[in-house]
mmCIF file of C-alpha atoms and ligand atoms in Angstrom:
data_model
loop_
_atom_site.group_PDB
_atom_site.id
_atom_site.type_symbol
_atom_site.label_atom_id
_atom_site.label_comp_id
_atom_site.label_asym_id
_atom_site.label_seq_id
_atom_site.Cartn_x
_atom_site.Cartn_y
_atom_site.Cartn_z
ATOM 1 C CA UNK A 1 92.541 107.927 97.315
ATOM 2 C CA UNK A 2 96.107 107.665 96.097
ATOM 3 C CA UNK A 3 97.769 108.491 92.815
ATOM 4 C CA UNK A 4 99.422 105.149 91.949
ATOM 5 C CA UNK A 5 101.918 104.128 89.255
ATOM 6 C CA UNK A 6 101.629 100.370 88.679
ATOM 7 C CA UNK A 7 104.622 98.867 86.846
ATOM 8 C CA UNK A 8 104.180 95.331 85.434
ATOM 9 C CA UNK A 9 100.764 94.559 83.925
ATOM 10 C CA UNK A 10 101.154 90.791 83.439
ATOM 11 C CA UNK A 11 99.148 87.849 84.747
ATOM 12 C CA UNK A 12 99.092 89.224 88.300
ATOM 13 C CA UNK A 13 99.760 92.947 87.883
ATOM 14 C CA UNK A 14 96.918 93.730 85.484
ATOM 15 C CA UNK A 15 94.106 92.388 87.700
ATOM 16 C CA UNK A 16 95.734 93.919 90.799
ATOM 17 C CA UNK A 17 95.895 97.335 89.101
ATOM 18 C CA UNK A 18 92.268 96.978 87.994
ATOM 19 C CA UNK A 19 91.182 96.153 91.548
ATOM 20 C CA UNK A 20 92.947 99.335 92.747
ATOM 21 C CA UNK A 21 91.110 101.357 90.088
ATOM 22 C CA UNK A 22 87.799 99.804 91.111
ATOM 23 C CA UNK A 23 88.551 100.833 94.708
ATOM 24 C CA UNK A 24 88.731 104.463 93.520
ATOM 25 C CA UNK A 25 92.503 104.973 93.209
ATOM 26 C CA UNK A 26 93.955 106.910 90.299
ATOM 27 C CA UNK A 27 96.124 104.230 88.631
ATOM 28 C CA UNK A 28 98.565 104.766 85.771
ATOM 29 C CA UNK A 29 99.558 101.330 84.394
ATOM 30 C CA UNK A 30 103.040 100.799 82.939
ATOM 31 C CA UNK A 31 104.732 97.917 81.139
ATOM 32 C CA UNK A 32 107.603 97.501 78.689
ATOM 33 C CA UNK A 33 105.401 95.227 76.581
ATOM 34 C CA UNK A 34 103.092 96.976 74.092
ATOM 35 C CA UNK A 35 100.873 93.882 74.155
ATOM 36 C CA UNK A 36 100.379 94.233 77.930
ATOM 37 C CA UNK A 37 99.858 98.021 77.680
ATOM 38 C CA UNK A 38 97.102 97.441 75.118
ATOM 39 C CA UNK A 39 95.143 95.455 77.715
ATOM 40 C CA UNK A 40 95.089 98.251 80.303
ATOM 41 C CA UNK A 41 93.360 101.585 79.576
ATOM 42 C CA UNK A 42 95.790 104.494 79.359
ATOM 43 C CA UNK A 43 98.895 102.395 80.085
ATOM 44 C CA UNK A 44 102.266 103.893 79.129
ATOM 45 C CA UNK A 45 105.919 102.851 78.939
ATOM 46 C CA UNK A 46 107.673 103.128 82.308
ATOM 47 C CA UNK A 47 109.723 106.335 82.340
ATOM 48 C CA UNK A 48 111.059 108.662 85.003
ATOM 49 C CA UNK A 49 108.738 111.439 83.767
ATOM 50 C CA UNK A 50 105.653 109.177 83.871
ATOM 51 C CA UNK A 51 106.059 108.329 87.566
ATOM 52 C CA UNK A 52 106.906 111.850 88.771
ATOM 53 C CA UNK A 53 103.368 112.512 90.102
ATOM 54 C CA UNK A 54 102.876 109.121 91.772
ATOM 55 C CA UNK A 55 102.383 108.983 95.541
ATOM 56 C CA UNK A 56 102.730 105.200 95.487
ATOM 57 C CA UNK A 57 104.743 103.101 92.985
ATOM 58 C CA UNK A 58 103.831 99.408 92.852
ATOM 59 C CA UNK A 59 106.021 96.924 90.974
ATOM 60 C CA UNK A 60 104.811 93.448 89.921
ATOM 61 C CA UNK A 61 107.681 92.095 87.824
ATOM 62 C CA UNK A 62 109.103 88.631 87.109
ATOM 63 C CA UNK A 63 112.400 88.567 89.058
ATOM 64 C CA UNK A 64 114.777 90.581 91.231
ATOM 65 C CA UNK A 65 116.854 91.702 88.255
ATOM 66 C CA UNK A 66 113.754 93.276 86.656
ATOM 67 C CA UNK A 67 112.835 95.121 89.852
ATOM 68 C CA UNK A 68 116.452 96.302 90.267
ATOM 69 C CA UNK A 69 116.496 97.566 86.669
ATOM 70 C CA UNK A 70 113.187 99.428 87.037
ATOM 71 C CA UNK A 71 114.329 100.964 90.331
ATOM 72 C CA UNK A 72 117.666 102.069 88.841
ATOM 73 C CA UNK A 73 116.385 103.369 85.504
ATOM 74 C CA UNK A 74 112.886 104.619 86.314
ATOM 75 C CA UNK A 75 112.075 104.880 90.011
ATOM 76 C CA UNK A 76 115.245 106.513 91.353
ATOM 77 C CA UNK A 77 115.385 108.781 88.314
ATOM 78 C CA UNK A 78 111.811 110.033 88.568
ATOM 79 C CA UNK A 79 110.046 109.329 91.881
ATOM 80 C CA UNK A 80 109.008 112.235 94.096
ATOM 81 C CA UNK A 81 110.868 112.203 97.417
ATOM 82 C CA UNK A 82 107.596 111.525 99.241
ATOM 83 C CA UNK A 83 106.779 108.472 97.091
ATOM 84 C CA UNK A 84 106.243 105.063 98.686
ATOM 85 C CA UNK A 85 107.585 102.014 96.786
ATOM 86 C CA UNK A 86 105.752 98.701 97.138
ATOM 87 C CA UNK A 87 107.333 95.709 95.404
ATOM 88 C CA UNK A 88 104.795 92.881 95.121
ATOM 89 C CA UNK A 89 107.009 90.700 92.893
ATOM 90 C CA UNK A 90 108.425 87.459 94.307
ATOM 91 C CA UNK A 91 112.195 88.004 94.425
ATOM 92 C CA UNK A 92 115.185 86.848 96.457
ATOM 93 C CA UNK A 93 115.609 88.148 99.995
ATOM 94 C CA UNK A 94 119.089 89.603 99.405
ATOM 95 C CA UNK A 95 117.951 91.704 96.426
ATOM 96 C CA UNK A 96 114.892 92.884 98.382
ATOM 97 C CA UNK A 97 117.161 94.023 101.227
ATOM 98 C CA UNK A 98 119.585 95.724 98.809
ATOM 99 C CA UNK A 99 116.756 97.574 97.064
ATOM 100 C CA UNK A 100 115.312 98.715 100.395
ATOM 101 C CA UNK A 101 118.755 100.021 101.429
ATOM 102 C CA UNK A 102 119.157 101.845 98.109
ATOM 103 C CA UNK A 103 115.680 103.379 98.473
ATOM 104 C CA UNK A 104 116.499 104.484 102.018
ATOM 105 C CA UNK A 105 119.720 106.135 100.838
ATOM 106 C CA UNK A 106 117.521 108.226 98.498
ATOM 107 C CA UNK A 107 115.045 108.993 101.332
ATOM 108 C CA UNK A 108 112.368 106.832 99.703
ATOM 109 C CA UNK A 109 110.232 104.436 101.744
ATOM 110 C CA UNK A 110 109.992 100.888 100.422
ATOM 111 C CA UNK A 111 108.093 97.733 101.316
ATOM 112 C CA UNK A 112 108.583 94.208 99.997
ATOM 113 C CA UNK A 113 105.058 92.759 99.740
ATOM 114 C CA UNK A 114 104.957 89.481 97.779
ATOM 115 C CA UNK A 115 101.635 87.722 97.436
ATOM 116 C CA UNK A 116 100.026 84.337 97.252
ATOM 117 C CA UNK A 117 96.617 83.619 95.799
ATOM 118 C CA UNK A 118 97.383 83.591 92.069
ATOM 119 C CA UNK A 119 95.444 85.296 89.268
ATOM 120 C CA UNK A 120 92.084 84.318 90.811
ATOM 121 C CA UNK A 121 92.979 86.016 94.084
ATOM 122 C CA UNK A 122 94.312 89.023 92.174
ATOM 123 C CA UNK A 123 91.021 89.434 90.282
ATOM 124 C CA UNK A 124 88.945 88.996 93.438
ATOM 125 C CA UNK A 125 91.107 91.344 95.540
ATOM 126 C CA UNK A 126 91.614 88.473 97.960
ATOM 127 C CA UNK A 127 95.403 88.025 97.811
ATOM 128 C CA UNK A 128 97.487 87.182 100.852
ATOM 129 C CA UNK A 129 100.321 89.701 101.381
ATOM 130 C CA UNK A 130 103.547 89.071 103.311
ATOM 131 C CA UNK A 131 105.103 92.445 104.069
ATOM 132 C CA UNK A 132 108.518 93.717 105.169
ATOM 133 C CA UNK A 133 109.656 97.292 105.780
ATOM 134 C CA UNK A 134 109.345 100.202 108.186
ATOM 135 C CA UNK A 135 106.217 100.666 110.375
ATOM 136 C CA UNK A 136 105.533 104.088 108.857
ATOM 137 C CA UNK A 137 105.692 102.713 105.301
ATOM 138 C CA UNK A 138 103.355 99.869 106.239
ATOM 139 C CA UNK A 139 100.833 102.258 107.801
ATOM 140 C CA UNK A 140 100.758 104.269 104.551
ATOM 141 C CA UNK A 141 100.483 101.175 102.354
ATOM 142 C CA UNK A 142 97.830 99.355 104.383
ATOM 143 C CA UNK A 143 94.701 100.798 102.678
ATOM 144 C CA UNK A 144 96.187 100.028 99.258
ATOM 145 C CA UNK A 145 97.160 96.480 100.267
ATOM 146 C CA UNK A 146 93.713 95.977 101.801
ATOM 147 C CA UNK A 147 92.099 96.877 98.473
ATOM 148 C CA UNK A 148 94.046 94.068 96.772
ATOM 149 C CA UNK A 149 94.179 91.511 99.566
ATOM 150 C CA UNK A 150 92.109 89.686 102.144
ATOM 151 C CA UNK A 151 95.004 88.767 104.464
ATOM 152 C CA UNK A 152 97.945 91.031 105.193
ATOM 153 C CA UNK A 153 100.767 89.907 107.480
ATOM 154 C CA UNK A 154 103.370 92.503 108.451
ATOM 155 C CA UNK A 155 106.671 90.889 109.427
ATOM 156 C CA UNK A 156 108.740 94.018 110.099
ATOM 157 C CA UNK A 157 112.277 94.457 108.743
ATOM 158 C CA UNK A 158 113.020 94.975 105.035
ATOM 159 C CA UNK A 159 113.159 91.670 103.158
ATOM 160 C CA UNK A 160 111.055 89.807 105.710
ATOM 161 C CA UNK A 161 108.022 89.652 103.394
ATOM 162 C CA UNK A 162 110.154 87.855 100.805
ATOM 163 C CA UNK A 163 111.680 85.690 103.547
ATOM 164 C CA UNK A 164 108.213 84.621 104.739
ATOM 165 C CA UNK A 165 107.089 83.834 101.188
ATOM 166 C CA UNK A 166 110.240 81.755 100.486
ATOM 167 C CA UNK A 167 109.860 79.729 103.701
ATOM 168 C CA UNK A 168 106.100 79.278 103.211
ATOM 169 C CA UNK A 169 106.487 78.094 99.642
ATOM 170 C CA UNK A 170 109.355 75.785 100.587
ATOM 171 C CA UNK A 171 106.959 74.065 103.008
ATOM 172 C CA UNK A 172 104.381 73.828 100.175
ATOM 173 C CA UNK A 173 106.949 72.332 97.780
ATOM 174 C CA UNK A 174 108.168 69.749 100.286
ATOM 175 C CA UNK A 175 104.574 68.885 101.256
ATOM 176 C CA UNK A 176 103.717 68.462 97.582
ATOM 177 C CA UNK A 177 106.540 65.941 97.162
ATOM 178 C CA UNK A 178 105.277 64.041 100.239
ATOM 179 C CA UNK A 179 101.669 63.907 99.014
ATOM 180 C CA UNK A 180 102.666 62.839 95.495
ATOM 181 C CA UNK A 181 105.032 60.119 96.764
ATOM 182 C CA UNK A 182 102.416 58.808 99.192
ATOM 183 C CA UNK A 183 99.868 58.438 96.390
ATOM 184 C CA UNK A 184 102.439 56.916 94.014
ATOM 185 C CA UNK A 185 103.265 54.220 96.549
ATOM 186 C CA UNK A 186 99.598 53.678 97.439
ATOM 187 C CA UNK A 187 98.865 53.194 93.732
ATOM 188 C CA UNK A 188 101.841 50.832 93.308
ATOM 189 C CA UNK A 189 100.437 48.832 96.237
ATOM 190 C CA UNK A 190 97.059 48.760 94.452
ATOM 191 C CA UNK A 191 95.165 50.527 97.239
ATOM 192 C CA UNK A 192 91.722 51.976 96.515
ATOM 193 C CA UNK A 193 92.848 55.600 96.079
ATOM 194 C CA UNK A 194 89.441 57.120 96.901
ATOM 195 C CA UNK A 195 89.503 55.312 100.243
ATOM 196 C CA UNK A 196 93.170 56.224 100.754
ATOM 197 C CA UNK A 197 92.360 59.902 100.136
ATOM 198 C CA UNK A 198 89.472 59.796 102.628
ATOM 199 C CA UNK A 199 91.756 58.147 105.188
ATOM 200 C CA UNK A 200 94.485 60.802 104.806
ATOM 201 C CA UNK A 201 92.022 63.725 104.759
ATOM 202 C CA UNK A 202 90.703 62.651 108.171
ATOM 203 C CA UNK A 203 94.042 61.737 109.739
ATOM 204 C CA UNK A 204 97.513 63.126 110.413
ATOM 205 C CA UNK A 205 98.425 63.177 106.698
ATOM 206 C CA UNK A 206 95.821 65.904 106.102
ATOM 207 C CA UNK A 207 97.152 69.090 104.473
ATOM 208 C CA UNK A 208 96.092 71.900 102.130
ATOM 209 C CA UNK A 209 98.050 70.182 99.359
ATOM 210 C CA UNK A 210 96.285 66.878 99.947
ATOM 211 C CA UNK A 211 92.825 68.473 99.879
ATOM 212 C CA UNK A 212 93.476 70.811 96.940
ATOM 213 C CA UNK A 213 96.103 68.975 94.889
ATOM 214 C CA UNK A 214 95.308 65.275 95.189
ATOM 215 C CA UNK A 215 97.053 63.943 92.043
ATOM 216 C CA UNK A 216 94.511 61.211 91.217
ATOM 217 C CA UNK A 217 91.981 62.383 88.585
ATOM 218 C CA UNK A 218 88.402 62.289 89.877
ATOM 219 C CA UNK A 219 89.221 61.905 93.566
ATOM 220 C CA UNK A 220 88.935 65.664 94.214
ATOM 221 C CA UNK A 221 86.815 67.028 91.335
ATOM 222 C CA UNK A 222 88.052 70.621 91.745
ATOM 223 C CA UNK A 223 91.757 69.631 91.823
ATOM 224 C CA UNK A 224 93.922 70.329 88.728
ATOM 225 C CA UNK A 225 94.471 66.548 88.318
ATOM 226 C CA UNK A 226 90.766 66.257 87.456
ATOM 227 C CA UNK A 227 91.263 68.871 84.699
ATOM 228 C CA UNK A 228 94.371 67.570 82.862
ATOM 229 C CA UNK A 229 96.600 69.323 85.443
ATOM 230 C CA UNK A 230 95.741 72.819 84.186
ATOM 231 C CA UNK A 231 97.073 75.335 86.761
ATOM 232 C CA UNK A 232 96.374 76.248 89.586
ATOM 233 C CA UNK A 233 99.920 77.193 90.392
ATOM 234 C CA UNK A 234 102.258 76.389 87.523
ATOM 235 C CA UNK A 235 105.190 74.077 88.222
ATOM 236 C CA UNK A 236 107.549 76.729 86.736
ATOM 237 C CA UNK A 237 106.465 79.179 89.477
ATOM 238 C CA UNK A 238 106.827 76.504 92.162
ATOM 239 C CA UNK A 239 110.339 75.746 90.862
ATOM 240 C CA UNK A 240 111.212 79.465 90.899
ATOM 241 C CA UNK A 241 109.991 79.925 94.493
ATOM 242 C CA UNK A 242 111.880 76.824 95.660
ATOM 243 C CA UNK A 243 115.078 78.162 94.062
ATOM 244 C CA UNK A 244 114.546 81.473 95.897
ATOM 245 C CA UNK A 245 114.265 79.514 99.163
ATOM 246 C CA UNK A 246 117.539 77.740 98.293
ATOM 247 C CA UNK A 247 119.196 81.105 97.609
ATOM 248 C CA UNK A 248 118.094 82.216 101.090
ATOM 249 C CA UNK A 249 119.340 78.938 102.612
ATOM 250 C CA UNK A 250 122.736 79.382 100.955
ATOM 251 C CA UNK A 251 122.906 83.027 101.978
ATOM 252 C CA UNK A 252 122.222 82.204 105.642
ATOM 253 C CA UNK A 253 124.113 78.873 105.786
ATOM 254 C CA UNK A 254 120.943 77.060 106.938
ATOM 255 C CA UNK A 255 120.670 73.460 105.735
ATOM 256 C CA UNK A 256 117.347 72.575 104.033
ATOM 257 C CA UNK A 257 117.893 69.115 102.524
ATOM 258 C CA UNK A 258 114.228 68.439 101.711
ATOM 259 C CA UNK A 259 113.850 71.950 100.286
ATOM 260 C CA UNK A 260 116.937 71.347 98.129
ATOM 261 C CA UNK A 261 115.513 68.091 96.791
ATOM 262 C CA UNK A 262 112.119 69.705 96.095
ATOM 263 C CA UNK A 263 113.885 72.577 94.264
ATOM 264 C CA UNK A 264 115.860 70.082 92.170
ATOM 265 C CA UNK A 265 112.832 67.909 91.350
ATOM 266 C CA UNK A 266 110.519 70.821 90.461
ATOM 267 C CA UNK A 267 113.213 72.567 88.388
ATOM 268 C CA UNK A 268 113.748 69.382 86.383
ATOM 269 C CA UNK A 269 109.998 68.833 85.974
ATOM 270 C CA UNK A 270 109.355 72.480 85.027
ATOM 271 C CA UNK A 271 111.843 72.152 82.141
ATOM 272 C CA UNK A 272 109.428 69.644 80.574
ATOM 273 C CA UNK A 273 106.006 70.693 81.845
ATOM 274 C CA UNK A 274 106.421 74.160 83.357
ATOM 275 C CA UNK A 275 102.907 75.275 82.447
ATOM 276 C CA UNK A 276 101.174 72.367 84.161
ATOM 277 C CA UNK A 277 100.044 72.625 87.769
ATOM 278 C CA UNK A 278 102.757 71.635 90.251
ATOM 279 C CA UNK A 279 100.771 68.548 91.285
ATOM 280 C CA UNK A 280 101.523 67.133 87.815
ATOM 281 C CA UNK A 281 104.975 66.213 89.173
ATOM 282 C CA UNK A 282 103.121 63.059 90.250
ATOM 283 C CA UNK A 283 103.514 61.892 86.645
ATOM 284 C CA UNK A 284 107.283 61.676 87.027
ATOM 285 C CA UNK A 285 106.893 59.563 90.175
ATOM 286 C CA UNK A 286 104.225 57.207 88.906
ATOM 287 C CA UNK A 287 104.931 57.188 85.133
ATOM 288 C CA UNK A 288 101.285 57.671 84.153
ATOM 289 C CA UNK A 289 100.423 56.508 80.632
ATOM 290 C CA UNK A 290 99.815 59.401 78.216
ATOM 291 C CA UNK A 291 96.062 58.879 77.927
ATOM 292 C CA UNK A 292 95.658 59.253 81.715
ATOM 293 C CA UNK A 293 97.466 62.601 81.616
ATOM 294 C CA UNK A 294 95.146 64.259 79.062
HETATM 295 P P1 LIG B 1 104.137 87.981 84.135
HETATM 296 O O1 LIG B 1 105.351 87.542 83.412
HETATM 297 O O2 LIG B 1 102.800 87.565 83.635
HETATM 298 O O3 LIG B 1 104.118 89.598 84.194
HETATM 299 C C1 LIG B 1 105.273 90.375 84.385
HETATM 300 C C2 LIG B 1 105.104 91.664 83.602
HETATM 301 O O4 LIG B 1 106.244 92.491 83.833
HETATM 302 C C3 LIG B 1 105.025 91.445 82.082
HETATM 303 O O5 LIG B 1 103.859 92.063 81.580
HETATM 304 C C4 LIG B 1 106.304 92.088 81.553
HETATM 305 O O6 LIG B 1 106.151 92.666 80.258
HETATM 306 C C5 LIG B 1 106.560 93.140 82.607
HETATM 307 N N1 LIG B 1 107.949 93.600 82.658
HETATM 308 C C6 LIG B 1 109.093 92.871 82.636
HETATM 309 N N2 LIG B 1 110.163 93.688 82.727
HETATM 310 C C7 LIG B 1 109.672 94.953 82.815
HETATM 311 C C8 LIG B 1 110.289 96.216 82.941
HETATM 312 N N3 LIG B 1 111.607 96.358 82.967
HETATM 313 N N4 LIG B 1 109.485 97.315 83.000
HETATM 314 C C9 LIG B 1 108.139 97.182 82.968
HETATM 315 N N5 LIG B 1 107.495 96.005 82.847
HETATM 316 C C10 LIG B 1 108.267 94.898 82.772
HETATM 317 O O7 LIG B 1 104.350 87.551 85.645
HETATM 318 P P2 LIG B 1 103.207 87.338 86.774
HETATM 319 O O8 LIG B 1 102.683 85.961 86.702
HETATM 320 O O9 LIG B 1 102.289 88.501 86.737
HETATM 321 O O10 LIG B 1 104.121 87.376 88.089
HETATM 322 C C11 LIG B 1 104.658 88.577 88.603
HETATM 323 C C12 LIG B 1 105.333 88.271 89.921
HETATM 324 O O11 LIG B 1 104.363 87.738 90.830
HETATM 325 C C13 LIG B 1 106.448 87.233 89.812
HETATM 326 O O12 LIG B 1 107.499 87.599 90.673
HETATM 327 C C14 LIG B 1 105.770 85.953 90.252
HETATM 328 O O13 LIG B 1 106.689 85.017 90.806
HETATM 329 C C15 LIG B 1 104.808 86.475 91.302
HETATM 330 N N6 LIG B 1 103.610 85.645 91.532
HETATM 331 C C16 LIG B 1 102.950 85.091 90.476
HETATM 332 C C17 LIG B 1 101.819 84.299 90.726
HETATM 333 C C18 LIG B 1 101.040 83.664 89.583
HETATM 334 O O14 LIG B 1 100.236 82.769 89.841
HETATM 335 N N7 LIG B 1 101.249 84.104 88.333
HETATM 336 C C19 LIG B 1 101.393 84.080 92.038
HETATM 337 C C20 LIG B 1 102.067 84.699 93.090
HETATM 338 C C21 LIG B 1 103.189 85.476 92.824
#
């Protein structure tokens, strides 16, 4: 069992660190927030001295700039030369590649390993990991990733975990726009939306988003729309992931017109209703009256 420093004990990091503890690892939790530290036994402020003993250093932080700061101020200042760095945050591909190159220049192994599955998957240890980095680093990390996740896909070169996550979530964002628009038009045409859902679910319009994020309350009882659009996956996180995909598109010169429109629409929606599930963007397409939204 490994000696693990886990930096970032927020919505995702805290349950992930707890799952590692439950699997028998020796986990020292770290966060800059005293409020977050109070919710994890024995947690400390992240310092170079505090991570000196760690064999594995996991980061689960909001954005690339936070991971870069922690690497510069804590990890590179204090990590043992044999330490393995695993960044599970969702960050831009270019920063992930830069951080991997910086780690390599210090003889540290690093993996980018963003996740999908949300807080529920984190608590259950059933996250899906998309991993980039060297084969040797992946072989060392695998038992730790397997404790936190049910599906682990190794893509190879540094940054490719983040690349896979950005492309995957861009497909989800574009699909979400398609499903929401289809239902908005079906409603405007006064179709029976229960029958329309059943038609789509059994035909070529079927998708994960359709079956899990149908925007019509009551059609899919377990969908966020049937629970006042409580997340699920918050529209602010969808907007963030779509912007990361756009950063990757710009960086590579690849055109992604539907991805660009989804990024624009979700960013605008998240400014108003960032805490609602992403399927709530339906409201902006179909102008639902207030009482139907609550
Ligand atoms: P969060 O904001 O709840 O938690 C982030 C934690 O990092 C906070 O506790 C914060 O205090 C801490 N932090 C910030 N800067 C720090 C620093 N310099 N040193 C130490 N701690 C610091 O975020 P989250 O929802 O847990 O998400 C974490 C990452 O996982 C993000 O990149 C997010 O996009 C990704 N993600 C989130 C979800 C989700 O459903 N929440 C799902 C998949 C992926």
